[in-house]
Short mmCIF file of C-alpha atoms and ligand atoms in Angstrom, two decimals:
data_model
loop_
_atom_site.label_atom_id
_atom_site.label_comp_id
_atom_site.label_asym_id
_atom_site.label_seq_id
_atom_site.Cartn_x
_atom_site.Cartn_y
_atom_site.Cartn_z
CA UNK A 798 -105.51 86.16 65.17
CA UNK A 799 -106.13 86.36 68.94
CA UNK A 800 -110.04 86.48 70.51
CA UNK A 801 -111.12 90.12 71.35
CA UNK A 802 -112.43 88.47 75.11
CA UNK A 803 -111.12 85.52 77.02
CA UNK A 804 -113.68 83.16 79.40
CA UNK A 805 -111.56 82.19 82.39
CA UNK A 806 -113.14 79.43 83.79
CA UNK A 807 -111.51 79.31 87.26
CA UNK A 808 -111.08 76.38 89.38
CA UNK A 809 -109.18 77.18 92.28
CA UNK A 810 -111.96 76.04 94.04
CA UNK A 811 -112.30 72.56 92.68
CA UNK A 812 -109.14 71.96 91.70
CA UNK A 813 -106.96 73.74 93.72
CA UNK A 814 -108.57 72.66 96.94
CA UNK A 815 -109.97 69.61 97.01
CA UNK A 816 -105.87 68.88 96.91
CA UNK A 817 -104.99 70.13 99.87
CA UNK A 818 -103.75 67.99 103.03
CA UNK A 819 -104.52 70.90 105.12
CA UNK A 820 -109.03 70.67 106.05
CA UNK A 821 -109.94 74.41 104.10
CA UNK A 822 -113.12 74.83 106.73
CA UNK A 823 -116.61 75.32 105.19
CA UNK A 824 -117.14 79.27 105.55
CA UNK A 825 -113.64 80.51 104.55
CA UNK A 826 -114.63 78.39 101.26
CA UNK A 827 -117.20 80.39 100.71
CA UNK A 828 -115.46 83.59 101.19
CA UNK A 829 -113.17 82.39 98.64
CA UNK A 830 -116.08 82.27 95.53
CA UNK A 831 -117.22 85.48 97.19
CA UNK A 832 -113.68 87.32 96.73
CA UNK A 833 -113.10 85.17 93.56
CA UNK A 834 -116.12 87.09 92.23
CA UNK A 835 -115.70 90.61 92.92
CA UNK A 836 -112.20 89.76 91.89
CA UNK A 837 -114.68 89.72 88.42
CA UNK A 838 -114.74 85.61 87.11
CA UNK A 839 -118.27 85.07 86.74
CA UNK A 840 -117.29 81.14 85.46
CA UNK A 841 -116.03 79.83 89.26
CA UNK A 842 -116.66 75.88 89.71
CA UNK A 843 -117.18 75.72 93.30
CA UNK A 844 -116.29 72.43 94.62
CA UNK A 845 -117.88 67.96 93.84
CA UNK A 846 -120.27 65.73 94.11
CA UNK A 847 -117.94 62.83 93.89
CA UNK A 848 -117.78 60.02 96.73
CA UNK A 849 -117.06 62.19 99.99
CA UNK A 850 -114.27 59.25 101.29
CA UNK A 851 -113.15 59.96 97.46
CA UNK A 852 -111.70 63.36 97.54
CA UNK A 853 -112.70 63.87 101.52
CA UNK A 854 -111.66 67.76 101.11
CA UNK A 855 -114.70 68.49 99.49
CA UNK A 856 -116.73 66.02 100.76
CA UNK A 857 -118.18 69.41 102.73
CA UNK A 858 -119.91 70.53 99.32
CA UNK A 859 -124.35 70.22 100.71
CA UNK A 860 -122.74 72.38 103.20
CA UNK A 861 -120.88 75.47 100.51
CA UNK A 862 -123.01 75.43 97.17
CA UNK A 863 -126.35 77.53 99.44
CA UNK A 864 -123.61 80.00 100.58
CA UNK A 865 -122.83 80.70 96.99
CA UNK A 866 -125.17 80.20 94.49
CA UNK A 867 -126.98 82.57 94.77
CA UNK A 868 -124.23 85.35 93.86
CA UNK A 869 -125.47 86.86 90.77
CA UNK A 870 -124.08 87.33 87.29
CA UNK A 871 -122.03 84.08 88.29
CA UNK A 872 -122.11 80.50 86.60
CA UNK A 873 -120.60 77.71 89.56
CA UNK A 874 -120.24 74.58 87.42
CA UNK A 875 -119.89 72.19 90.42
CA UNK A 876 -117.57 68.51 89.34
CA UNK A 877 -120.45 65.04 89.54
CA UNK A 878 -119.05 61.41 88.52
CA UNK A 879 -122.85 59.88 88.07
CA UNK A 880 -126.09 59.69 88.85
CA UNK A 881 -126.26 59.96 92.81
CA UNK A 882 -123.35 62.77 92.82
CA UNK A 883 -126.24 64.88 89.64
CA UNK A 884 -128.98 64.59 91.47
CA UNK A 885 -127.21 65.65 94.91
CA UNK A 886 -126.05 68.99 92.45
CA UNK A 887 -129.79 69.25 91.23
CA UNK A 888 -130.74 69.28 94.25
CA UNK A 889 -130.18 71.80 95.04
CA UNK A 890 -130.34 74.02 92.02
CA UNK A 891 -126.96 73.43 90.24
CA UNK A 892 -127.03 74.96 86.02
CA UNK A 893 -124.02 73.84 84.93
CA UNK A 894 -122.50 70.15 85.94
CA UNK A 895 -119.27 68.64 84.92
CA UNK A 896 -118.55 65.11 83.63
CA UNK A 897 -114.97 63.85 84.05
CA UNK A 898 -114.25 61.17 81.34
CA UNK A 899 -110.55 60.13 80.91
CA UNK A 900 -108.07 59.31 77.94
CA UNK A 901 -106.43 56.60 79.58
CA UNK A 902 -107.38 53.36 81.18
CA UNK A 903 -104.96 53.37 83.80
CA UNK A 904 -106.30 57.34 85.19
CA UNK A 905 -109.97 56.05 84.90
CA UNK A 906 -109.28 53.01 86.85
CA UNK A 907 -107.84 54.99 89.85
CA UNK A 908 -109.68 58.25 89.09
CA UNK A 909 -113.37 56.97 88.22
CA UNK A 910 -112.61 52.79 89.74
CA UNK A 911 -113.65 51.78 85.50
CA UNK A 912 -112.60 51.32 82.43
CA UNK A 913 -112.84 53.94 79.92
CA UNK A 914 -115.46 52.86 78.42
CA UNK A 915 -117.40 52.03 81.91
CA UNK A 916 -116.61 55.06 82.73
CA UNK A 917 -118.25 56.34 79.66
CA UNK A 918 -121.25 54.08 79.63
CA UNK A 919 -121.84 55.62 84.01
CA UNK A 920 -121.35 59.46 81.83
CA UNK A 921 -124.54 58.79 79.17
CA UNK A 922 -127.14 58.49 80.97
CA UNK A 923 -125.55 61.42 83.36
CA UNK A 924 -125.65 64.08 80.63
CA UNK A 925 -128.95 63.35 79.01
CA UNK A 926 -130.85 63.74 82.13
CA UNK A 927 -128.87 66.96 82.91
CA UNK A 928 -130.00 67.58 79.74
CA UNK A 929 -133.86 67.72 80.56
CA UNK A 930 -133.05 69.49 83.65
CA UNK A 931 -132.15 72.46 81.33
CA UNK A 932 -128.47 72.35 83.89
CA UNK A 933 -125.25 73.09 80.80
CA UNK A 934 -122.85 69.76 80.67
CA UNK A 935 -119.28 70.28 80.72
CA UNK A 936 -116.91 66.94 79.27
CA UNK A 937 -113.96 67.23 80.45
CA UNK A 938 -111.44 64.99 79.27
CA UNK A 939 -108.14 63.73 81.41
CA UNK A 940 -104.48 62.60 80.68
CA UNK A 941 -105.02 64.38 77.45
CA UNK A 942 -101.26 64.68 76.30
CA UNK A 943 -99.48 62.31 79.17
CA UNK A 944 -100.29 59.73 81.30
CA UNK A 945 -98.26 59.12 84.57
CA UNK A 946 -98.75 55.08 83.68
CA UNK A 947 -98.66 55.16 80.64
CA UNK A 948 -96.30 57.67 79.54
CA UNK A 949 -97.79 59.74 76.24
CA UNK A 950 -101.30 59.08 74.71
CA UNK A 951 -102.22 58.22 71.93
CA UNK A 952 -104.18 61.68 69.72
CA UNK A 953 -106.77 58.62 68.89
CA UNK A 954 -106.87 57.61 71.64
CA UNK A 955 -108.90 61.64 72.41
CA UNK A 956 -109.97 62.02 69.69
CA UNK A 957 -112.37 58.95 70.40
CA UNK A 958 -113.93 59.95 74.22
CA UNK A 959 -114.07 63.73 72.84
CA UNK A 960 -116.15 62.25 70.32
CA UNK A 961 -118.13 60.05 72.66
CA UNK A 962 -118.80 62.97 74.70
CA UNK A 963 -120.25 65.39 72.48
CA UNK A 964 -122.57 63.34 71.03
CA UNK A 965 -123.84 62.77 74.58
CA UNK A 966 -125.23 65.58 74.88
CA UNK A 967 -121.98 68.00 76.42
CA UNK A 968 -122.35 71.70 75.19
CA UNK A 969 -118.39 71.61 75.92
CA UNK A 970 -115.87 69.89 76.48
CA UNK A 971 -112.59 70.97 77.96
CA UNK A 972 -108.69 68.94 76.98
CA UNK A 973 -107.11 67.65 80.35
CA UNK A 974 -103.78 68.11 80.57
CA UNK A 975 -103.36 67.02 84.66
CA UNK A 976 -99.79 65.38 84.93
CA UNK A 977 -99.00 68.97 82.92
CA UNK A 978 -96.23 67.79 80.07
CA UNK A 979 -97.97 68.96 77.14
CA UNK A 980 -95.67 71.51 74.74
CA UNK A 981 -97.45 73.49 71.94
CA UNK A 982 -96.67 71.49 68.77
CA UNK A 983 -98.70 69.20 70.95
CA UNK A 984 -101.48 71.27 71.56
CA UNK A 985 -101.85 72.19 68.35
CA UNK A 986 -102.11 68.61 66.49
CA UNK A 987 -104.45 67.38 69.41
CA UNK A 988 -106.38 71.03 68.35
CA UNK A 989 -106.20 70.07 64.46
CA UNK A 990 -107.55 66.15 64.93
CA UNK A 991 -109.65 67.53 67.20
CA UNK A 992 -111.57 69.90 65.37
CA UNK A 993 -111.01 66.63 61.26
CA UNK A 994 -113.38 64.39 63.45
CA UNK A 995 -116.30 66.79 63.81
CA UNK A 996 -115.75 68.92 66.86
CA UNK A 997 -115.68 72.74 66.69
CA UNK A 998 -112.90 75.05 68.68
CA UNK A 999 -116.21 76.46 69.43
CA UNK A 1000 -116.77 73.83 72.60
CA UNK A 1001 -113.25 73.29 73.57
CA UNK A 1002 -112.24 74.64 76.17
CA UNK A 1003 -108.03 74.31 78.17
CA UNK A 1004 -106.94 72.87 81.05
CA UNK A 1005 -103.59 73.01 81.57
CA UNK A 1006 -101.79 72.34 85.42
CA UNK A 1007 -98.35 73.39 85.05
CA UNK A 1008 -95.64 71.16 85.67
CA UNK A 1009 -93.60 71.77 83.63
CA UNK A 1010 -93.52 76.02 83.12
CA UNK A 1011 -95.60 75.08 80.27
CA UNK A 1012 -99.11 75.51 80.77
CA UNK A 1013 -99.01 79.17 79.66
CA UNK A 1014 -97.20 78.95 76.07
CA UNK A 1015 -99.17 75.57 75.40
CA UNK A 1016 -102.39 78.02 75.98
CA UNK A 1017 -101.48 81.23 74.16
CA UNK A 1018 -100.78 78.61 71.23
CA UNK A 1019 -104.61 76.81 72.19
CA UNK A 1020 -105.95 80.94 71.65
CA UNK A 1021 -104.03 81.21 68.08
CA UNK A 1022 -105.92 78.41 67.82
CA UNK A 1023 -109.32 80.59 68.25
CA UNK A 1024 -110.32 78.68 71.34
CA UNK A 1025 -112.06 81.12 74.15
CA UNK A 1026 -112.23 79.27 76.88
CA UNK A 1027 -109.00 78.82 79.48
CA UNK A 1028 -109.24 77.00 83.34
CA UNK A 1029 -107.12 78.26 85.96
CA UNK A 1030 -107.15 78.30 89.67
CA UNK A 1031 -106.50 80.84 91.08
CA UNK A 1032 -102.59 82.28 92.56
CA UNK A 1033 -102.16 78.64 90.60
CA UNK A 1034 -103.78 75.89 93.45
CA UNK A 1035 -104.28 72.96 92.74
CA UNK A 1036 -103.93 69.24 91.27
CA UNK A 1037 -104.98 65.84 91.22
CA UNK A 1038 -104.59 63.32 94.29
CA UNK A 1039 -105.34 60.26 91.69
CA UNK A 1040 -102.42 61.51 89.26
CA UNK A 1041 -99.07 61.61 92.64
CA UNK A 1042 -97.21 63.90 89.58
CA UNK A 1043 -99.50 66.39 88.50
CA UNK A 1044 -99.75 69.76 90.37
CA UNK A 1045 -101.24 74.10 90.53
CA UNK A 1046 -103.09 74.29 87.11
CA UNK A 1047 -102.28 77.46 85.36
CA UNK A 1048 -102.79 80.40 87.89
CA UNK A 1049 -105.09 82.05 87.07
CA UNK A 1050 -102.89 85.81 87.20
CA UNK A 1051 -100.42 84.47 85.65
CA UNK A 1052 -102.72 84.47 82.28
CA UNK A 1053 -104.78 87.88 83.10
CA UNK A 1054 -100.96 88.97 83.04
CA UNK A 1055 -100.23 88.22 79.89
CA UNK A 1056 -104.04 88.29 78.41
CA UNK A 1057 -104.44 91.92 79.34
CA UNK A 1058 -100.90 91.98 77.62
CA UNK A 1059 -102.05 91.70 75.19
CA UNK A 1060 -104.58 93.39 74.20
CA UNK A 1061 -107.47 90.61 75.11
CA UNK A 1062 -110.37 91.46 77.88
CA UNK A 1063 -111.11 88.93 80.88
CA UNK A 1064 -113.44 90.85 83.04
CA UNK A 1065 -110.69 90.40 85.95
CA UNK A 1066 -109.75 92.78 88.04
CA UNK A 1067 -106.62 91.53 88.48
CA UNK A 1068 -105.78 93.53 92.09
CA UNK A 1069 -108.45 92.37 93.77
CA UNK A 1070 -108.13 88.12 92.46
CA UNK A 1071 -103.72 88.88 93.80
CA UNK A 1072 -105.06 90.42 97.34
CA UNK A 1073 -107.75 87.65 97.11
CA UNK A 1074 -104.76 84.85 96.47
CA UNK A 1075 -102.84 86.28 98.68
CA UNK A 1076 -105.56 86.12 101.65
CA UNK A 1077 -106.25 82.49 100.82
CA UNK A 1078 -102.84 81.66 101.01
CA UNK A 1079 -102.40 83.08 104.39
CA UNK A 1080 -105.40 80.74 105.52
CA UNK A 1081 -103.90 77.94 104.06
CA UNK A 1082 -100.42 79.11 105.60
CA UNK A 1083 -98.10 78.60 102.64
CA UNK A 1084 -97.27 80.69 99.33
CA UNK A 1085 -98.76 81.01 96.16
CA UNK A 1086 -96.54 79.38 93.33
CA UNK A 1087 -97.46 81.46 90.93
CA UNK A 1088 -95.12 84.10 89.37
CA UNK A 1089 -97.60 86.53 88.93
CA UNK A 1090 -99.13 86.75 92.81
CA UNK A 1091 -95.84 87.01 94.29
CA UNK A 1092 -94.53 90.34 92.09
CA UNK A 1093 -97.37 91.75 92.50
CA UNK A 1094 -97.67 91.39 95.94
CA UNK A 1095 -94.18 92.37 96.49
CA UNK A 1096 -95.18 95.31 95.08
P1 LIG B 1319 -116.76 52.85 93.60
O1 LIG B 1319 -116.37 53.11 94.74
O2 LIG B 1319 -117.27 52.42 92.16
O3 LIG B 1319 -118.57 53.56 93.75
O4 LIG B 1319 -116.37 54.36 93.32
P2 LIG B 1319 -119.88 53.17 93.88
O5 LIG B 1319 -120.30 53.41 92.43
O6 LIG B 1319 -119.19 51.39 93.59
O7 LIG B 1319 -120.38 53.60 94.53
C1 LIG B 1319 -119.90 52.40 95.62
C2 LIG B 1319 -120.77 53.31 97.39
O8 LIG B 1319 -120.63 55.23 96.90
C3 LIG B 1319 -122.41 53.64 97.20
O9 LIG B 1319 -122.88 53.39 98.23
C4 LIG B 1319 -122.29 55.30 96.46
O10 LIG B 1319 -124.56 55.69 97.08
C5 LIG B 1319 -121.93 56.25 96.70
P3 LIG B 1319 -123.79 52.06 99.13
O11 LIG B 1319 -125.04 52.16 98.53
O12 LIG B 1319 -122.33 51.37 99.51
O13 LIG B 1319 -123.77 52.21 100.52
N1 LIG B 1319 -121.32 56.64 95.85
C6 LIG B 1319 -122.03 58.51 96.21
N2 LIG B 1319 -121.93 58.40 97.54
C7 LIG B 1319 -121.51 60.44 97.39
N3 LIG B 1319 -122.69 60.96 96.11
C8 LIG B 1319 -122.22 60.06 94.75
C9 LIG B 1319 -121.88 58.81 95.24
N4 LIG B 1319 -121.27 57.70 94.24
C10 LIG B 1319 -121.36 56.56 94.75
N5 LIG B 1319 -121.59 60.84 93.80
C11 LIG B 1319 -117.18 57.31 92.16
C12 LIG B 1319 -116.27 55.35 91.77
C13 LIG B 1319 -117.53 57.97 90.68
C14 LIG B 1319 -118.19 57.68 93.50
C15 LIG B 1319 -115.21 57.00 93.32
O14 LIG B 1319 -114.79 57.36 92.41
C16 LIG B 1319 -114.86 58.79 92.96
O15 LIG B 1319 -116.17 59.57 93.64
N6 LIG B 1319 -115.05 59.24 91.50
C17 LIG B 1319 -114.45 61.26 92.32
C18 LIG B 1319 -113.13 61.03 92.24
C19 LIG B 1319 -112.74 62.72 91.61
O16 LIG B 1319 -112.83 63.47 92.32
N7 LIG B 1319 -111.40 63.26 91.31
C20 LIG B 1319 -111.14 64.39 91.31
C21 LIG B 1319 -111.11 64.96 90.25
S1 LIG B 1319 -111.28 65.24 88.13
C22 LIG B 1319 -109.93 66.32 88.17
O17 LIG B 1319 -109.48 66.59 89.58
C23 LIG B 1319 -109.60 65.89 86.31
C24 LIG B 1319 -109.61 67.09 85.99
O18 LIG B 1319 -109.42 68.48 87.18
C25 LIG B 1319 -108.76 67.29 85.77
C26 LIG B 1319 -107.86 67.53 84.47
O19 LIG B 1319 -106.64 68.48 84.82
O20 LIG B 1319 -107.50 66.33 83.85
C27 LIG B 1319 -111.64 67.76 86.50
MG1 LIG B 1320 -107.09 69.52 87.16
#
């Protein structure tokens, strides 16, 4: 069966904007996040405390976070790649952080300048300190279904990294299809394997980029397996600057259209959300790739 309610984990302000060539002014980012919250989204990934040279688009994290951190009833997770990132986030009162691992060596090197095991060793004290500080920790795993350098990714490699993150104390995982190559059978195979190795479905979120137009189909498969946390980005913004074949995430509007059609609650007002993405598309100077945004904007 399908869940009665899905928690949408909105990544447009982080995964979306990290990949924009144009510099988006900090007040515009803050307004985007406020409008996302006004649309009914309650988990909005705000920014990343990564090295500003690695992701210049999010170099204003210190300025942005305080502008949005007191939105009532909204969790604002931020990415932290290491101790330095966690310290920066904690100094601003962040209550939700995310570390981000890779299932492949090539992407661990490209994205974190470390091997998979070196990056896990960096995360271990980060997760421990975050938990000691009472902070909720998500562990992303990138390249769960395919890697631009290595091709198909063996499932056991993904399971190993997921298990390591769980053992460290991550409260939830997010399975990243960073380059959008997954198909529904592949998703189910991974979910089954994760259950077999002791990772329960209720700690698993899914993070599909929509490169091959499979994100919604993959999401439906995951929902049928019992997953209730789905990552999406308003207007379909997104990508990863360190994985060239990555395009935008599953558009939140496309997701909401499907979920509401299935009678699944999200708390999101689709009209307001579409207006927000339309507003952001104007700021970015290009139309949203979301089919739902386009359909509803032409009404
Ligand atoms: P590095 O160059 O190996 O860093 O980068 P280092 O540890 O050698 O440190 C070098 C210098 O950087 C030091 O300064 C540090 O203090 C400083 P120095 O002592 O030389 O003056 N430094 C920092 N400064 C500010 N904030 C920090 C920080 N860390 C070190 N946090 C590092 C390693 C991890 C920092 C770098 O590789 C990095 O920032 N990577 C982030 C890449 C990134 O953000 N990628 C996109 C997000 S992941 C994604 O999009 C995928 C996802 O959506 C899921 C999916 O789709 O699959 C989540
Ligand atoms: Mg991503």
